[in-house]
Amino acid sequence: MALNEHTRSIIEVAARAADDKLAENISAVDVGDRLGITDAFLMASAETERQVNAVVDAIEKALSEELGLKPARREGQGEGRWVLLDYLDVVIHVQHQEDREFYALDRLWSDCPAVELPDLGSKDGAA
């Protein structure tokens, strides 16, 4: 299933915001054909709990300012290990690097099509 322009906009704005806060391993997958509840996942990781929370804050601010969006749900912010932001069309996972490796969402959803991300400035951002 091809992603609509709204979903692509959410992914692009969120990916840039994550990259601006030096998130690592930023990737997105189209899960629309596999899940009926969302179109895509955006995943990013960070080295520390503080950085996870900074990435989440930057994503929320960018999506609010640029697209007028607020998450329908937010889970995990207090611990700063794995924060999930649910924007209905896109679910954003920001994980501590150790949790990203342990839970391996990239591997779990590897049979879904990758979503091309905009050119990102940080060293790990290019998709």
CSV table of N, CA and C in Angstrom, one decimal:
chain,number,residue,atom,x,y,z
A,1,MET,N,0.8,-1.2,0.0
A,1,MET,CA,0.0,0.0,0.0
A,1,MET,C,0.9,1.2,0.0
A,2,ALA,N,0.6,2.2,-0.9
A,2,ALA,CA,1.4,3.4,-0.9
A,2,ALA,C,0.9,4.3,0.2
A,3,LEU,N,1.8,5.0,0.8
A,3,LEU,CA,1.5,5.9,1.9
A,3,LEU,C,0.9,7.2,1.3
A,4,ASN,N,-0.1,7.8,2.0
A,4,ASN,CA,-0.6,9.0,1.5
A,4,ASN,C,0.3,10.2,1.9
A,5,GLU,N,0.0,11.3,1.3
A,5,GLU,CA,0.9,12.5,1.5
A,5,GLU,C,0.9,12.9,3.0
A,6,HIS,N,-0.2,12.9,3.7
A,6,HIS,CA,-0.3,13.2,5.1
A,6,HIS,C,0.6,12.4,5.9
A,7,THR,N,0.6,11.1,5.7
A,7,THR,CA,1.4,10.1,6.5
A,7,THR,C,2.9,10.4,6.2
A,8,ARG,N,3.2,10.6,4.9
A,8,ARG,CA,4.6,10.9,4.5
A,8,ARG,C,5.1,12.2,5.2
A,9,SER,N,4.2,13.2,5.3
A,9,SER,CA,4.6,14.5,5.9
A,9,SER,C,4.9,14.2,7.4
A,10,ILE,N,4.1,13.4,8.1
A,10,ILE,CA,4.4,13.2,9.5
A,10,ILE,C,5.7,12.5,9.6
A,11,ILE,N,6.0,11.5,8.8
A,11,ILE,CA,7.3,10.8,8.9
A,11,ILE,C,8.4,11.7,8.6
A,12,GLU,N,8.3,12.6,7.6
A,12,GLU,CA,9.4,13.5,7.3
A,12,GLU,C,9.7,14.5,8.4
A,13,VAL,N,8.7,15.1,8.9
A,13,VAL,CA,8.8,16.1,9.9
A,13,VAL,C,9.4,15.4,11.2
A,14,ALA,N,8.9,14.3,11.6
A,14,ALA,CA,9.4,13.6,12.8
A,14,ALA,C,10.8,13.1,12.6
A,15,ALA,N,11.2,12.6,11.4
A,15,ALA,CA,12.5,12.1,11.1
A,15,ALA,C,13.5,13.3,11.2
A,16,ARG,N,13.2,14.4,10.7
A,16,ARG,CA,14.1,15.6,10.7
A,16,ARG,C,14.3,16.1,12.2
A,17,ALA,N,13.2,16.1,12.9
A,17,ALA,CA,13.3,16.5,14.3
A,17,ALA,C,14.1,15.6,15.1
A,18,ALA,N,14.0,14.3,14.9
A,18,ALA,CA,14.8,13.3,15.6
A,18,ALA,C,16.3,13.4,15.2
A,19,ASP,N,16.5,13.7,14.0
A,19,ASP,CA,17.9,13.8,13.5
A,19,ASP,C,18.5,15.1,14.1
A,20,ASP,N,17.7,16.2,14.2
A,20,ASP,CA,18.2,17.4,14.8
A,20,ASP,C,18.7,17.2,16.3
A,21,LYS,N,18.1,16.2,17.0
A,21,LYS,CA,18.5,15.9,18.3
A,21,LYS,C,19.5,14.7,18.4
A,22,LEU,N,20.1,14.4,17.2
A,22,LEU,CA,21.1,13.4,17.1
A,22,LEU,C,20.7,12.0,17.4
A,23,ALA,N,19.4,11.7,17.1
A,23,ALA,CA,18.9,10.3,17.2
A,23,ALA,C,19.7,9.5,16.2
A,24,GLU,N,19.7,8.2,16.4
A,24,GLU,CA,20.5,7.3,15.6
A,24,GLU,C,19.5,6.3,15.0
A,25,ASN,N,20.0,5.6,13.9
A,25,ASN,CA,19.3,4.5,13.3
A,25,ASN,C,17.8,4.9,13.0
A,26,ILE,N,17.6,6.0,12.4
A,26,ILE,CA,16.2,6.5,12.1
A,26,ILE,C,15.8,5.7,10.9
A,27,SER,N,14.6,5.0,11.0
A,27,SER,CA,14.1,4.3,9.9
A,27,SER,C,12.5,4.3,10.0
A,28,ALA,N,11.9,4.0,8.9
A,28,ALA,CA,10.5,3.9,8.8
A,28,ALA,C,10.0,2.7,8.0
A,29,VAL,N,8.9,2.1,8.4
A,29,VAL,CA,8.4,1.0,7.6
A,29,VAL,C,6.9,1.2,7.4
A,30,ASP,N,6.4,0.8,6.2
A,30,ASP,CA,5.0,0.9,5.9
A,30,ASP,C,4.3,-0.4,6.4
A,31,VAL,N,3.5,-0.3,7.5
A,31,VAL,CA,2.9,-1.5,8.1
A,31,VAL,C,1.4,-1.6,7.8
A,32,GLY,N,1.0,-0.7,6.9
A,32,GLY,CA,-0.5,-0.6,6.6
A,32,GLY,C,-1.1,-1.9,6.1
A,33,ASP,N,-0.4,-2.7,5.3
A,33,ASP,CA,-0.9,-4.0,4.8
A,33,ASP,C,-1.0,-5.0,5.9
A,34,ARG,N,-0.2,-4.9,7.0
A,34,ARG,CA,-0.1,-5.9,8.0
A,34,ARG,C,-0.9,-5.5,9.2
A,35,LEU,N,-1.1,-4.2,9.5
A,35,LEU,CA,-1.8,-3.7,10.7
A,35,LEU,C,-3.0,-2.9,10.2
A,36,GLY,N,-4.1,-3.0,10.8
A,36,GLY,CA,-5.2,-2.2,10.4
A,36,GLY,C,-5.3,-0.9,11.2
A,37,ILE,N,-4.4,-0.7,12.2
A,37,ILE,CA,-4.6,0.4,13.1
A,37,ILE,C,-3.7,1.6,12.8
A,38,THR,N,-2.7,1.4,11.9
A,38,THR,CA,-1.8,2.5,11.6
A,38,THR,C,-1.2,2.2,10.2
A,39,ASP,N,-0.7,3.2,9.6
A,39,ASP,CA,-0.1,3.1,8.3
A,39,ASP,C,1.4,2.8,8.3
A,40,ALA,N,2.1,3.4,9.3
A,40,ALA,CA,3.6,3.3,9.3
A,40,ALA,C,4.1,3.4,10.7
A,41,PHE,N,5.3,2.9,10.9
A,41,PHE,CA,6.1,3.1,12.1
A,41,PHE,C,7.4,3.9,11.7
A,42,LEU,N,7.7,4.8,12.6
A,42,LEU,CA,9.0,5.5,12.5
A,42,LEU,C,9.8,5.1,13.8
A,43,MET,N,11.0,4.7,13.6
A,43,MET,CA,11.8,4.2,14.7
A,43,MET,C,13.1,5.0,14.8
A,44,ALA,N,13.5,5.3,16.0
A,44,ALA,CA,14.8,6.0,16.2
A,44,ALA,C,15.3,5.6,17.6
A,45,SER,N,16.6,5.7,17.7
A,45,SER,CA,17.2,5.4,19.0
A,45,SER,C,18.2,6.4,19.5
A,46,ALA,N,18.5,6.4,20.8
A,46,ALA,CA,19.4,7.3,21.4
A,46,ALA,C,20.2,6.6,22.5
A,47,GLU,N,21.3,7.2,22.9
A,47,GLU,CA,22.2,6.6,23.8
A,47,GLU,C,21.8,6.6,25.3
A,48,THR,N,21.1,7.7,25.7
A,48,THR,CA,20.7,7.8,27.1
A,48,THR,C,19.2,8.1,27.2
A,49,GLU,N,18.7,7.9,28.4
A,49,GLU,CA,17.3,8.2,28.7
A,49,GLU,C,17.0,9.7,28.5
A,50,ARG,N,17.9,10.5,28.9
A,50,ARG,CA,17.7,12.0,28.7
A,50,ARG,C,17.6,12.3,27.2
A,51,GLN,N,18.5,11.7,26.4
A,51,GLN,CA,18.4,12.0,24.9
A,51,GLN,C,17.1,11.4,24.3
A,52,VAL,N,16.7,10.2,24.8
A,52,VAL,CA,15.4,9.7,24.3
A,52,VAL,C,14.3,10.7,24.5
A,53,ASN,N,14.2,11.3,25.7
A,53,ASN,CA,13.2,12.2,26.0
A,53,ASN,C,13.4,13.5,25.2
A,54,ALA,N,14.6,13.9,25.0
A,54,ALA,CA,14.8,15.1,24.2
A,54,ALA,C,14.4,14.9,22.7
A,55,VAL,N,14.6,13.7,22.2
A,55,VAL,CA,14.2,13.4,20.8
A,55,VAL,C,12.7,13.4,20.8
A,56,VAL,N,12.0,12.8,21.8
A,56,VAL,CA,10.5,12.8,21.8
A,56,VAL,C,10.0,14.2,21.9
A,57,ASP,N,10.6,15.0,22.7
A,57,ASP,CA,10.1,16.4,22.9
A,57,ASP,C,10.2,17.2,21.5
A,58,ALA,N,11.4,17.0,20.9
A,58,ALA,CA,11.6,17.6,19.6
A,58,ALA,C,10.6,17.2,18.5
A,59,ILE,N,10.3,15.9,18.5
A,59,ILE,CA,9.3,15.4,17.5
A,59,ILE,C,7.9,16.0,17.8
A,60,GLU,N,7.5,15.9,19.1
A,60,GLU,CA,6.2,16.5,19.4
A,60,GLU,C,6.1,18.0,19.0
A,61,LYS,N,7.2,18.7,19.3
A,61,LYS,CA,7.2,20.2,19.0
A,61,LYS,C,7.1,20.4,17.5
A,62,ALA,N,7.9,19.7,16.8
A,62,ALA,CA,7.9,19.9,15.3
A,62,ALA,C,6.6,19.5,14.7
A,63,LEU,N,6.0,18.4,15.1
A,63,LEU,CA,4.7,18.0,14.5
A,63,LEU,C,3.6,19.0,14.9
A,64,SER,N,3.7,19.5,16.1
A,64,SER,CA,2.7,20.5,16.5
A,64,SER,C,2.8,21.8,15.7
A,65,GLU,N,4.0,22.3,15.6
A,65,GLU,CA,4.3,23.6,15.0
A,65,GLU,C,4.1,23.5,13.5
A,66,GLU,N,4.6,22.4,12.9
A,66,GLU,CA,4.6,22.3,11.4
A,66,GLU,C,3.3,21.8,10.8
A,67,LEU,N,2.7,20.8,11.5
A,67,LEU,CA,1.5,20.2,11.0
A,67,LEU,C,0.2,20.3,11.9
A,68,GLY,N,0.4,21.0,13.0
A,68,GLY,CA,-0.7,21.2,14.0
A,68,GLY,C,-1.2,19.9,14.6
A,69,LEU,N,-0.3,18.9,14.8
A,69,LEU,CA,-0.7,17.6,15.3
A,69,LEU,C,-0.2,17.4,16.8
A,70,LYS,N,-1.1,16.7,17.5
A,70,LYS,CA,-0.7,16.3,18.9
A,70,LYS,C,-0.9,14.8,18.9
A,71,PRO,N,-0.1,14.1,19.7
A,71,PRO,CA,-0.3,12.6,19.7
A,71,PRO,C,-1.6,12.2,20.4
A,72,ALA,N,-2.2,11.2,19.8
A,72,ALA,CA,-3.4,10.6,20.4
A,72,ALA,C,-3.1,9.9,21.7
A,73,ARG,N,-1.9,9.3,21.8
A,73,ARG,CA,-1.4,8.6,23.0
A,73,ARG,C,0.1,8.8,23.1
A,74,ARG,N,0.6,8.8,24.3
A,74,ARG,CA,2.0,8.8,24.6
A,74,ARG,C,2.3,7.8,25.7
A,75,GLU,N,3.2,6.9,25.5
A,75,GLU,CA,3.5,5.9,26.5
A,75,GLU,C,5.0,5.8,26.7
A,76,GLY,N,5.4,5.7,28.0
A,76,GLY,CA,6.8,5.4,28.4
A,76,GLY,C,7.7,6.6,28.6
A,77,GLN,N,7.1,7.8,28.6
A,77,GLN,CA,8.0,9.0,28.7
A,77,GLN,C,8.7,9.1,30.1
A,78,GLY,N,8.1,8.6,31.1
A,78,GLY,CA,8.7,8.7,32.5
A,78,GLY,C,10.0,8.0,32.6
A,79,GLU,N,10.1,6.8,32.0
A,79,GLU,CA,11.3,6.0,32.1
A,79,GLU,C,12.4,6.4,31.1
A,80,GLY,N,11.9,6.9,29.9
A,80,GLY,CA,12.9,7.3,28.9
A,80,GLY,C,13.7,6.2,28.3
A,81,ARG,N,13.1,5.0,28.3
A,81,ARG,CA,13.7,3.8,27.6
A,81,ARG,C,13.1,3.5,26.3
A,82,TRP,N,11.8,3.6,26.2
A,82,TRP,CA,11.1,3.3,25.0
A,82,TRP,C,9.8,4.2,25.1
A,83,VAL,N,9.8,5.2,24.3
A,83,VAL,CA,8.6,6.1,24.2
A,83,VAL,C,7.9,5.9,22.9
A,84,LEU,N,6.6,5.7,23.0
A,84,LEU,CA,5.8,5.5,21.9
A,84,LEU,C,4.8,6.7,21.7
A,85,LEU,N,4.8,7.4,20.6
A,85,LEU,CA,4.0,8.5,20.2
A,85,LEU,C,3.0,8.0,19.2
A,86,ASP,N,1.7,8.0,19.4
A,86,ASP,CA,0.7,7.5,18.5
A,86,ASP,C,0.0,8.7,17.8
A,87,TYR,N,0.3,8.9,16.6
A,87,TYR,CA,-0.3,9.9,15.8
A,87,TYR,C,-1.4,9.3,14.8
A,88,LEU,N,-1.9,8.1,15.2
A,88,LEU,CA,-2.9,7.4,14.5
A,88,LEU,C,-2.4,6.9,13.1
A,89,ASP,N,-2.0,7.8,12.2
A,89,ASP,CA,-1.5,7.3,10.9
A,89,ASP,C,-0.1,6.8,11.0
A,90,VAL,N,0.7,7.3,12.0
A,90,VAL,CA,2.1,6.9,12.2
A,90,VAL,C,2.3,6.7,13.7
A,91,VAL,N,2.9,5.6,14.0
A,91,VAL,CA,3.3,5.4,15.4
A,91,VAL,C,4.8,5.5,15.5
A,92,ILE,N,5.3,6.4,16.4
A,92,ILE,CA,6.7,6.7,16.5
A,92,ILE,C,7.3,6.0,17.7
A,93,HIS,N,8.3,5.2,17.5
A,93,HIS,CA,9.0,4.5,18.6
A,93,HIS,C,10.4,5.2,18.8
A,94,VAL,N,10.7,5.7,19.9
A,94,VAL,CA,12.0,6.3,20.2
A,94,VAL,C,12.5,5.4,21.4
A,95,GLN,N,13.6,4.7,21.1
A,95,GLN,CA,14.1,3.7,22.1
A,95,GLN,C,15.5,4.0,22.5
A,96,HIS,N,15.8,3.7,23.8
A,96,HIS,CA,17.2,3.6,24.2
A,96,HIS,C,17.9,2.6,23.3
A,97,GLN,N,19.2,2.8,23.0
A,97,GLN,CA,19.9,1.9,22.0
A,97,GLN,C,19.8,0.5,22.5
A,98,GLU,N,20.0,0.2,23.8
A,98,GLU,CA,20.0,-1.2,24.3
A,98,GLU,C,18.6,-1.8,24.1
A,99,ASP,N,17.5,-1.1,24.3
A,99,ASP,CA,16.2,-1.6,24.1
A,99,ASP,C,15.9,-1.8,22.6
A,100,ARG,N,16.4,-0.9,21.8
A,100,ARG,CA,16.3,-1.1,20.3
A,100,ARG,C,16.9,-2.4,19.8
A,101,GLU,N,18.1,-2.7,20.4
A,101,GLU,CA,18.8,-3.9,20.0
A,101,GLU,C,18.0,-5.1,20.5
A,102,PHE,N,17.6,-5.1,21.8
A,102,PHE,CA,16.9,-6.2,22.4
A,102,PHE,C,15.6,-6.5,21.8
A,103,TYR,N,14.7,-5.5,21.6
A,103,TYR,CA,13.4,-5.8,21.0
A,103,TYR,C,13.4,-5.9,19.5
A,104,ALA,N,14.4,-5.4,18.8
A,104,ALA,CA,14.6,-5.6,17.4
A,104,ALA,C,13.4,-5.4,16.5
A,105,LEU,N,12.7,-4.2,16.7
A,105,LEU,CA,11.5,-3.9,15.9
A,105,LEU,C,11.9,-3.9,14.4
A,106,ASP,N,13.1,-3.5,14.1
A,106,ASP,CA,13.5,-3.5,12.7
A,106,ASP,C,13.4,-4.9,12.1
A,107,ARG,N,13.9,-5.9,12.8
A,107,ARG,CA,13.9,-7.3,12.4
A,107,ARG,C,12.4,-7.8,12.3
A,108,LEU,N,11.7,-7.5,13.4
A,108,LEU,CA,10.3,-7.9,13.5
A,108,LEU,C,9.4,-7.5,12.3
A,109,TRP,N,9.7,-6.2,11.8
A,109,TRP,CA,8.9,-5.7,10.7
A,109,TRP,C,9.7,-5.7,9.4
A,110,SER,N,10.8,-6.5,9.3
A,110,SER,CA,11.6,-6.4,8.1
A,110,SER,C,10.9,-6.9,6.8
A,111,ASP,N,9.8,-7.6,6.9
A,111,ASP,CA,9.1,-8.0,5.7
A,111,ASP,C,8.2,-6.9,5.2
A,112,CYS,N,8.1,-5.8,5.9
A,112,CYS,CA,7.3,-4.6,5.4
A,112,CYS,C,8.2,-3.7,4.6
A,113,PRO,N,7.6,-3.0,3.7
A,113,PRO,CA,8.4,-2.1,2.8
A,113,PRO,C,9.0,-0.9,3.6
A,114,ALA,N,10.3,-0.7,3.4
A,114,ALA,CA,10.9,0.5,4.0
A,114,ALA,C,10.4,1.8,3.4
A,115,VAL,N,10.3,2.8,4.2
A,115,VAL,CA,9.8,4.1,3.7
A,115,VAL,C,11.1,5.0,3.6
A,116,GLU,N,11.2,5.6,2.4
A,116,GLU,CA,12.3,6.4,2.1
A,116,GLU,C,12.2,7.7,3.0
A,117,LEU,N,13.3,8.0,3.6
A,117,LEU,CA,13.4,9.2,4.5
A,117,LEU,C,14.0,10.3,3.8
A,118,PRO,N,13.8,11.6,4.2
A,118,PRO,CA,14.5,12.7,3.6
A,118,PRO,C,16.0,12.6,3.9
A,119,ASP,N,16.8,13.3,3.2
A,119,ASP,CA,18.2,13.4,3.5
A,119,ASP,C,18.3,14.0,4.9
A,120,LEU,N,19.0,13.3,5.8
A,120,LEU,CA,19.2,13.8,7.2
A,120,LEU,C,20.6,14.2,7.4
A,121,GLY,N,20.8,15.2,8.3
A,121,GLY,CA,22.1,15.7,8.5
A,121,GLY,C,23.1,14.9,9.4
A,122,SER,N,22.6,14.1,10.3
A,122,SER,CA,23.5,13.4,11.2
A,122,SER,C,24.1,12.2,10.5
A,123,LYS,N,25.2,11.7,11.1
A,123,LYS,CA,26.0,10.7,10.4
A,123,LYS,C,25.2,9.4,10.2
A,124,ASP,N,24.2,9.1,11.1
A,124,ASP,CA,23.5,7.8,10.9
A,124,ASP,C,22.1,8.0,10.3
A,125,GLY,N,21.7,9.2,9.9
A,125,GLY,CA,20.4,9.5,9.5
A,125,GLY,C,20.0,9.0,8.1
A,126,ALA,N,20.9,8.8,7.2
A,126,ALA,CA,20.5,8.5,5.8
A,126,ALA,C,19.9,7.1,5.8
A,127,ALA,N,18.8,7.0,5.0
A,127,ALA,CA,18.2,5.7,4.9
A,127,ALA,C,18.6,5.0,3.6
